[in-house]
Amino acid sequence: MNFTPITMNTTGENKTVKYYVRSWRKEEKTIGFVPTMGALHEGHLDLVRKARETCDKVVVSIFVNPLQFNNPTDLEKYPRNLESDVEMLVKENVDLIYAPLPMEFYPTPPNVSLDFGKVSSVLEGEMRPGHFSGVGIVVARLFHIVEPHKAFFGAKDLQQVAVIRNLINDLGFDIELVRCPTKRETSGLALSSRNKRLSESGKKTAAEIFAGLQLAMAGLEEFGFEEAKKLARQHLEKYPEIKTEYLEWVNPENMEILSSTSQQKNPAICIAAWVEGIRLIDNLLSEN
Ligand code: AMP
């Protein structure tokens, strides 16, 4: 039987993680890393499987990072289920689970803040001030502790991928960023830990968000950015339970917002919308 070392809510765990990863590095093993906030689902597990396929050792972190929540209620209500998360990860044969205590991870509250410029000034960055600074700080700290060769992130959080790409390039981390496609329910609803808070009918309605994105993508060639976006809006307006916060075409590399005059070969359409008081995000890339 395999043994998965777990450092979970104990003191000194950063050192334990470093001990393992350094010994693996000495043996010239490649280390794949999947950072998560737990409440795991098939989307997370897909990243873990991609890491498993391409790396000798797989490390998964589970940490609900207070710094990236601009809304205290959202942080408080964020689903947490460490026991079942660990069970799922053990089944996936991961080599190390790192679930740090907040006090251990941030012995003193960080004073630094990170500004990713234009990449983080729109969409999520605009709607959730401080969010990407918090993401950048937690991911940089995790990278220092885990020292991975490759880090796996989901395209579900497309802007986050662009931010992490900047973090890696600008701060000189020697890490390969791997973007993995969004996993969905058969209805099209993007898997998300937040879906756990939706009712069955809420989930059904929320699947229309993806249907809207698909309509926009299907109409892009014929109608162009603005008119194709209208197709999605018209669809979403049929569902008053869906409250759209933003809907934009972007260049997925730098998150530049695209308008009717923009030239962009491989755009993505990004959305944030509320259903039953839950904020959901999704996107669709023209290439996958
Ligand atoms: P989170 O636990 O929400 O911070 O997500 C951890 C990682 O899993 C991030 O890189 C997310 O983009 C990724 N992820 C979340 N949902 C999905 C999904 N439905 N498909 C693929 N990756 C996902």
Tab-separated table of C-alpha atoms and ligand atoms in Angstrom:
chain	number	residue	atom	x	y	z
A	1	MET	CA	0.000	0.000	0.000
A	2	ASN	CA	1.188	3.524	-0.759
A	3	PHE	CA	1.937	5.946	2.006
A	4	THR	CA	1.027	9.571	1.472
A	5	PRO	CA	2.766	11.889	3.909
A	6	ILE	CA	0.292	14.456	5.112
A	7	THR	CA	1.245	17.627	6.874
A	8	MET	CA	-2.038	18.851	8.155
A	9	ASN	CA	-2.686	21.538	10.700
A	10	THR	CA	0.476	20.900	12.639
A	11	THR	CA	3.325	23.176	13.588
A	12	GLY	CA	6.641	22.876	11.774
A	13	GLU	CA	4.904	21.607	8.665
A	14	ASN	CA	6.658	24.056	6.320
A	15	LYS	CA	9.936	22.465	7.363
A	16	THR	CA	8.547	18.965	6.845
A	17	VAL	CA	7.424	19.868	3.322
A	18	LYS	CA	10.822	21.380	2.540
A	19	TYR	CA	12.512	18.266	3.888
A	20	TYR	CA	10.560	16.009	1.492
A	21	VAL	CA	10.857	18.171	-1.601
A	22	ARG	CA	14.573	18.790	-1.102
A	23	SER	CA	15.239	15.069	-0.750
A	24	TRP	CA	13.269	14.457	-3.949
A	25	ARG	CA	15.216	17.149	-5.745
A	26	LYS	CA	18.456	15.509	-4.625
A	27	GLU	CA	17.214	12.301	-6.248
A	28	GLU	CA	16.505	14.363	-9.411
A	29	LYS	CA	12.775	13.704	-9.244
A	30	THR	CA	10.497	16.205	-10.965
A	31	ILE	CA	7.966	17.790	-8.638
A	32	GLY	CA	4.484	18.752	-9.803
A	33	PHE	CA	2.423	21.065	-7.633
A	34	VAL	CA	-1.343	21.670	-7.490
A	35	PRO	CA	-2.375	24.508	-5.180
A	36	THR	CA	-6.031	24.369	-4.038
A	37	MET	CA	-8.383	25.774	-1.451
A	38	GLY	CA	-9.886	22.343	-0.796
A	39	ALA	CA	-13.525	21.214	-1.081
A	40	LEU	CA	-12.106	19.169	-3.909
A	41	HIS	CA	-14.004	18.056	-7.002
A	42	GLU	CA	-13.181	16.398	-10.323
A	43	GLY	CA	-11.773	19.690	-11.657
A	44	HIS	CA	-9.096	19.672	-8.970
A	45	LEU	CA	-8.509	15.944	-9.437
A	46	ASP	CA	-7.987	16.479	-13.142
A	47	LEU	CA	-5.098	18.817	-12.337
A	48	VAL	CA	-3.726	16.218	-9.933
A	49	ARG	CA	-3.938	13.528	-12.639
A	50	LYS	CA	-2.164	15.791	-15.161
A	51	ALA	CA	0.590	16.320	-12.595
A	52	ARG	CA	0.716	12.571	-11.888
A	53	GLU	CA	1.120	11.822	-15.601
A	54	THR	CA	4.022	14.203	-16.139
A	55	CYS	CA	5.922	14.406	-12.826
A	56	ASP	CA	7.670	11.925	-10.534
A	57	LYS	CA	6.253	13.465	-7.368
A	58	VAL	CA	2.975	15.292	-6.837
A	59	VAL	CA	2.352	17.786	-4.053
A	60	VAL	CA	-1.134	19.198	-3.383
A	61	SER	CA	-1.768	22.076	-1.014
A	62	ILE	CA	-5.077	22.781	0.651
A	63	PHE	CA	-5.311	26.232	2.119
A	64	VAL	CA	-8.217	28.655	2.202
A	65	ASN	CA	-6.163	31.800	1.805
A	66	PRO	CA	-7.747	34.642	3.790
A	67	LEU	CA	-5.711	37.247	1.852
A	68	GLN	CA	-7.557	36.648	-1.410
A	69	PHE	CA	-11.065	37.112	0.009
A	70	ASN	CA	-12.260	40.680	-0.170
A	71	ASN	CA	-15.603	39.665	1.336
A	72	PRO	CA	-15.504	38.251	4.926
A	73	THR	CA	-18.835	36.389	4.484
A	74	ASP	CA	-17.488	34.647	1.395
A	75	LEU	CA	-14.443	33.540	3.391
A	76	GLU	CA	-16.560	32.330	6.289
A	77	LYS	CA	-18.959	30.428	4.025
A	78	TYR	CA	-16.273	28.937	1.792
A	79	PRO	CA	-16.827	25.130	1.903
A	80	ARG	CA	-14.230	23.196	3.889
A	81	ASN	CA	-13.958	19.434	4.023
A	82	LEU	CA	-10.415	18.436	4.841
A	83	GLU	CA	-11.104	14.821	5.730
A	84	SER	CA	-12.805	13.905	2.481
A	85	ASP	CA	-10.249	15.986	0.524
A	86	VAL	CA	-7.442	13.919	2.004
A	87	GLU	CA	-9.308	10.702	1.227
A	88	MET	CA	-9.672	11.732	-2.426
A	89	LEU	CA	-6.014	12.699	-2.737
A	90	VAL	CA	-4.753	9.501	-1.163
A	91	LYS	CA	-6.763	7.597	-3.800
A	92	GLU	CA	-4.996	9.644	-6.491
A	93	ASN	CA	-1.624	8.533	-5.138
A	94	VAL	CA	-0.311	12.005	-4.438
A	95	ASP	CA	3.064	12.065	-2.728
A	96	LEU	CA	2.484	14.884	-0.275
A	97	ILE	CA	-0.511	16.785	1.009
A	98	TYR	CA	0.219	20.150	2.538
A	99	ALA	CA	-2.628	21.726	4.491
A	100	PRO	CA	-1.009	24.430	6.573
A	101	LEU	CA	-2.386	26.192	9.602
A	102	PRO	CA	-3.004	29.873	8.811
A	103	MET	CA	-0.794	30.857	11.775
A	104	GLU	CA	1.991	28.634	10.506
A	105	PHE	CA	1.659	29.833	6.939
A	106	TYR	CA	1.492	33.540	7.823
A	107	PRO	CA	3.311	33.856	11.166
A	108	THR	CA	2.910	37.622	10.752
A	109	PRO	CA	0.308	39.233	8.483
A	110	PRO	CA	2.055	40.109	5.189
A	111	ASN	CA	2.673	43.818	4.650
A	112	VAL	CA	3.540	43.467	0.999
A	113	SER	CA	0.954	43.866	-1.725
A	114	LEU	CA	1.346	42.848	-5.341
A	115	ASP	CA	0.122	44.824	-8.315
A	116	PHE	CA	0.035	42.978	-11.625
A	117	GLY	CA	-0.823	46.101	-13.603
A	118	LYS	CA	-3.256	45.793	-16.489
A	119	VAL	CA	-3.591	42.014	-16.140
A	120	SER	CA	-5.254	42.407	-12.759
A	121	SER	CA	-7.059	45.722	-13.165
A	122	VAL	CA	-10.099	44.343	-15.007
A	123	LEU	CA	-12.763	41.637	-14.441
A	124	GLU	CA	-11.983	39.795	-11.172
A	125	GLY	CA	-9.348	42.360	-10.213
A	126	GLU	CA	-11.798	45.205	-10.641
A	127	MET	CA	-14.682	43.470	-8.864
A	128	ARG	CA	-12.579	41.995	-6.046
A	129	PRO	CA	-10.024	44.613	-4.969
A	130	GLY	CA	-6.947	43.024	-3.413
A	131	HIS	CA	-7.888	39.557	-4.667
A	132	PHE	CA	-4.943	39.053	-7.015
A	133	SER	CA	-2.484	40.553	-4.562
A	134	GLY	CA	-3.639	37.861	-2.116
A	135	VAL	CA	-3.403	35.177	-4.799
A	136	GLY	CA	0.097	36.317	-5.769
A	137	ILE	CA	1.334	36.319	-2.162
A	138	VAL	CA	-0.025	32.875	-1.325
A	139	VAL	CA	1.238	31.308	-4.546
A	140	ALA	CA	4.699	32.887	-4.190
A	141	ARG	CA	4.955	31.615	-0.591
A	142	LEU	CA	3.785	28.157	-1.673
A	143	PHE	CA	6.309	28.120	-4.524
A	144	HIS	CA	9.101	28.922	-2.044
A	145	ILE	CA	8.067	26.083	0.241
A	146	VAL	CA	7.233	23.417	-2.368
A	147	GLU	CA	9.917	24.351	-4.941
A	148	PRO	CA	8.073	22.607	-7.796
A	149	HIS	CA	9.320	22.122	-11.345
A	150	LYS	CA	5.782	22.405	-12.699
A	151	ALA	CA	2.653	24.076	-11.293
A	152	PHE	CA	-0.819	23.133	-12.507
A	153	PHE	CA	-3.624	25.678	-12.693
A	154	GLY	CA	-7.137	25.468	-14.135
A	155	ALA	CA	-8.308	27.521	-17.117
A	156	LYS	CA	-11.531	27.903	-15.109
A	157	ASP	CA	-9.721	30.804	-13.403
A	158	LEU	CA	-8.344	32.245	-16.613
A	159	GLN	CA	-7.283	35.615	-15.222
A	160	GLN	CA	-5.530	33.854	-12.353
A	161	VAL	CA	-3.459	31.914	-14.906
A	162	ALA	CA	-2.391	35.210	-16.537
A	163	VAL	CA	-1.509	36.637	-13.109
A	164	ILE	CA	0.545	33.564	-12.157
A	165	ARG	CA	2.346	33.707	-15.512
A	166	ASN	CA	3.384	37.270	-14.595
A	167	LEU	CA	4.366	36.216	-11.097
A	168	ILE	CA	6.616	33.469	-12.461
A	169	ASN	CA	8.208	35.656	-15.136
A	170	ASP	CA	8.557	38.877	-13.167
A	171	LEU	CA	9.826	37.333	-9.931
A	172	GLY	CA	12.046	34.807	-11.698
A	173	PHE	CA	10.596	31.513	-10.459
A	174	ASP	CA	12.054	28.597	-12.377
A	175	ILE	CA	8.690	26.867	-12.698
A	176	GLU	CA	6.702	25.679	-15.716
A	177	LEU	CA	3.083	26.817	-15.612
A	178	VAL	CA	0.634	24.242	-16.965
A	179	ARG	CA	-2.886	25.435	-17.799
A	180	CYS	CA	-5.469	22.636	-17.707
A	181	PRO	CA	-8.909	22.788	-19.370
A	182	THR	CA	-12.071	23.479	-17.343
A	183	LYS	CA	-13.958	20.390	-16.176
A	184	ARG	CA	-17.738	20.605	-16.378
A	185	GLU	CA	-20.892	18.816	-15.311
A	186	THR	CA	-22.678	17.145	-18.235
A	187	SER	CA	-25.012	20.168	-18.111
A	188	GLY	CA	-22.029	22.388	-18.960
A	189	LEU	CA	-21.841	23.960	-15.499
A	190	ALA	CA	-18.168	24.488	-14.634
A	191	LEU	CA	-17.212	22.468	-11.569
A	192	SER	CA	-16.553	24.718	-8.601
A	193	SER	CA	-16.323	24.313	-4.845
A	194	ARG	CA	-18.940	27.071	-4.646
A	195	ASN	CA	-21.488	24.886	-6.526
A	196	LYS	CA	-21.898	22.952	-3.263
A	197	ARG	CA	-23.912	25.928	-2.025
A	198	LEU	CA	-26.368	25.861	-4.964
A	199	SER	CA	-29.738	24.071	-4.860
A	200	GLU	CA	-30.519	21.507	-7.580
A	201	SER	CA	-32.626	24.047	-9.463
A	202	GLY	CA	-29.895	26.658	-8.954
A	203	LYS	CA	-27.410	24.302	-10.592
A	204	LYS	CA	-29.732	23.808	-13.531
A	205	THR	CA	-30.114	27.550	-13.994
A	206	ALA	CA	-26.372	28.107	-13.545
A	207	ALA	CA	-25.692	25.739	-16.472
A	208	GLU	CA	-27.272	28.412	-18.716
A	209	ILE	CA	-24.216	30.569	-18.057
A	210	PHE	CA	-22.097	28.198	-20.138
A	211	ALA	CA	-24.861	27.936	-22.763
A	212	GLY	CA	-24.633	31.732	-23.094
A	213	LEU	CA	-20.869	31.601	-23.570
A	214	GLN	CA	-21.232	28.913	-26.214
A	215	LEU	CA	-23.735	31.041	-28.142
A	216	ALA	CA	-21.320	33.972	-28.120
A	217	MET	CA	-18.427	31.791	-29.280
A	218	ALA	CA	-20.530	30.210	-32.033
A	219	GLY	CA	-21.551	33.642	-33.313
A	220	LEU	CA	-18.127	35.255	-33.132
A	221	GLU	CA	-16.916	34.653	-36.638
A	222	GLU	CA	-20.110	35.859	-38.245
A	223	PHE	CA	-21.024	38.759	-35.959
A	224	GLY	CA	-17.814	40.032	-34.297
A	225	PHE	CA	-17.106	40.709	-30.623
A	226	GLU	CA	-19.917	43.122	-29.729
A	227	GLU	CA	-22.791	41.394	-31.505
A	228	ALA	CA	-21.667	37.926	-30.409
A	229	LYS	CA	-21.616	39.147	-26.809
A	230	LYS	CA	-25.210	40.333	-27.281
A	231	LEU	CA	-26.209	36.768	-28.181
A	232	ALA	CA	-24.967	35.618	-24.779
A	233	ARG	CA	-26.663	38.516	-22.979
A	234	GLN	CA	-29.980	37.831	-24.712
A	235	HIS	CA	-29.782	34.214	-23.626
A	236	LEU	CA	-28.895	35.065	-20.029
A	237	GLU	CA	-31.691	37.624	-19.814
A	238	LYS	CA	-34.180	34.783	-20.230
A	239	TYR	CA	-33.145	33.644	-16.724
A	240	PRO	CA	-33.884	36.382	-14.199
A	241	GLU	CA	-32.250	34.222	-11.472
A	242	ILE	CA	-28.905	34.857	-13.224
A	243	LYS	CA	-27.459	38.271	-12.405
A	244	THR	CA	-24.551	38.977	-14.719
A	245	GLU	CA	-21.768	41.029	-13.154
A	246	TYR	CA	-19.485	41.198	-16.181
A	247	LEU	CA	-19.301	39.587	-19.599
A	248	GLU	CA	-16.249	40.416	-21.712
A	249	TRP	CA	-14.113	39.173	-24.554
A	250	VAL	CA	-10.448	39.155	-23.619
A	251	ASN	CA	-7.026	38.283	-24.889
A	252	PRO	CA	-6.320	35.349	-22.535
A	253	GLU	CA	-2.588	36.068	-22.470
A	254	ASN	CA	-2.801	39.566	-20.971
A	255	MET	CA	-6.529	39.989	-20.201
A	256	GLU	CA	-6.857	42.972	-22.521
A	257	ILE	CA	-10.583	43.649	-23.056
A	258	LEU	CA	-11.561	43.246	-26.711
A	259	SER	CA	-13.995	45.510	-28.526
A	260	SER	CA	-15.473	45.539	-32.013
A	261	THR	CA	-12.278	46.970	-33.514
A	262	SER	CA	-9.878	44.549	-31.765
A	263	GLN	CA	-7.886	41.980	-33.664
A	264	GLN	CA	-7.426	38.815	-31.661
A	265	LYS	CA	-7.056	35.374	-33.130
A	266	ASN	CA	-7.691	33.289	-30.014
A	267	PRO	CA	-9.953	35.239	-27.696
A	268	ALA	CA	-11.806	34.036	-24.619
A	269	ILE	CA	-15.138	35.168	-23.285
A	270	CYS	CA	-15.269	35.610	-19.503
A	271	ILE	CA	-18.231	35.958	-17.197
A	272	ALA	CA	-19.030	36.484	-13.527
A	273	ALA	CA	-22.645	35.976	-12.523
A	274	TRP	CA	-24.650	35.481	-9.366
A	275	VAL	CA	-27.119	32.624	-8.868
A	276	GLU	CA	-28.896	32.138	-5.520
A	277	GLY	CA	-26.504	34.621	-3.929
A	278	ILE	CA	-23.446	32.611	-5.060
A	279	ARG	CA	-20.886	34.282	-7.270
A	280	LEU	CA	-19.804	32.061	-10.154
A	281	ILE	CA	-17.146	32.640	-12.790
A	282	ASP	CA	-16.631	30.884	-16.077
A	283	ASN	CA	-15.029	31.412	-19.473
A	284	LEU	CA	-14.699	29.833	-22.853
A	285	LEU	CA	-11.525	29.849	-24.902
A	286	SER	CA	-11.688	29.790	-28.691
A	287	GLU	CA	-8.868	27.245	-28.729
A	288	ASN	CA	-8.603	24.459	-26.197
B	1	AMP	P1	-9.486	26.563	-5.981
B	1	AMP	O1	-9.520	25.443	-4.978
B	1	AMP	O2	-10.823	27.059	-6.377
B	1	AMP	O3	-8.525	27.656	-5.585
B	1	AMP	O4	-8.885	25.919	-7.303
B	1	AMP	C1	-7.643	25.286	-7.296
B	1	AMP	C2	-7.229	25.033	-8.719
B	1	AMP	O5	-8.201	24.199	-9.353
B	1	AMP	C3	-7.153	26.319	-9.552
B	1	AMP	O6	-6.034	26.245	-10.414
B	1	AMP	C4	-8.447	26.300	-10.316
B	1	AMP	O7	-8.386	27.009	-11.542
B	1	AMP	C5	-8.617	24.807	-10.563
B	1	AMP	N1	-10.012	24.495	-10.854
B	1	AMP	C6	-11.105	24.840	-10.143
B	1	AMP	N2	-12.225	24.424	-10.771
B	1	AMP	C7	-11.821	23.798	-11.906
B	1	AMP	C8	-12.501	23.157	-12.985
B	1	AMP	N3	-13.825	23.077	-13.033
B	1	AMP	N4	-11.766	22.639	-13.981
B	1	AMP	C9	-10.401	22.715	-13.967
B	1	AMP	N5	-9.709	23.303	-12.968
B	1	AMP	C10	-10.402	23.843	-11.957
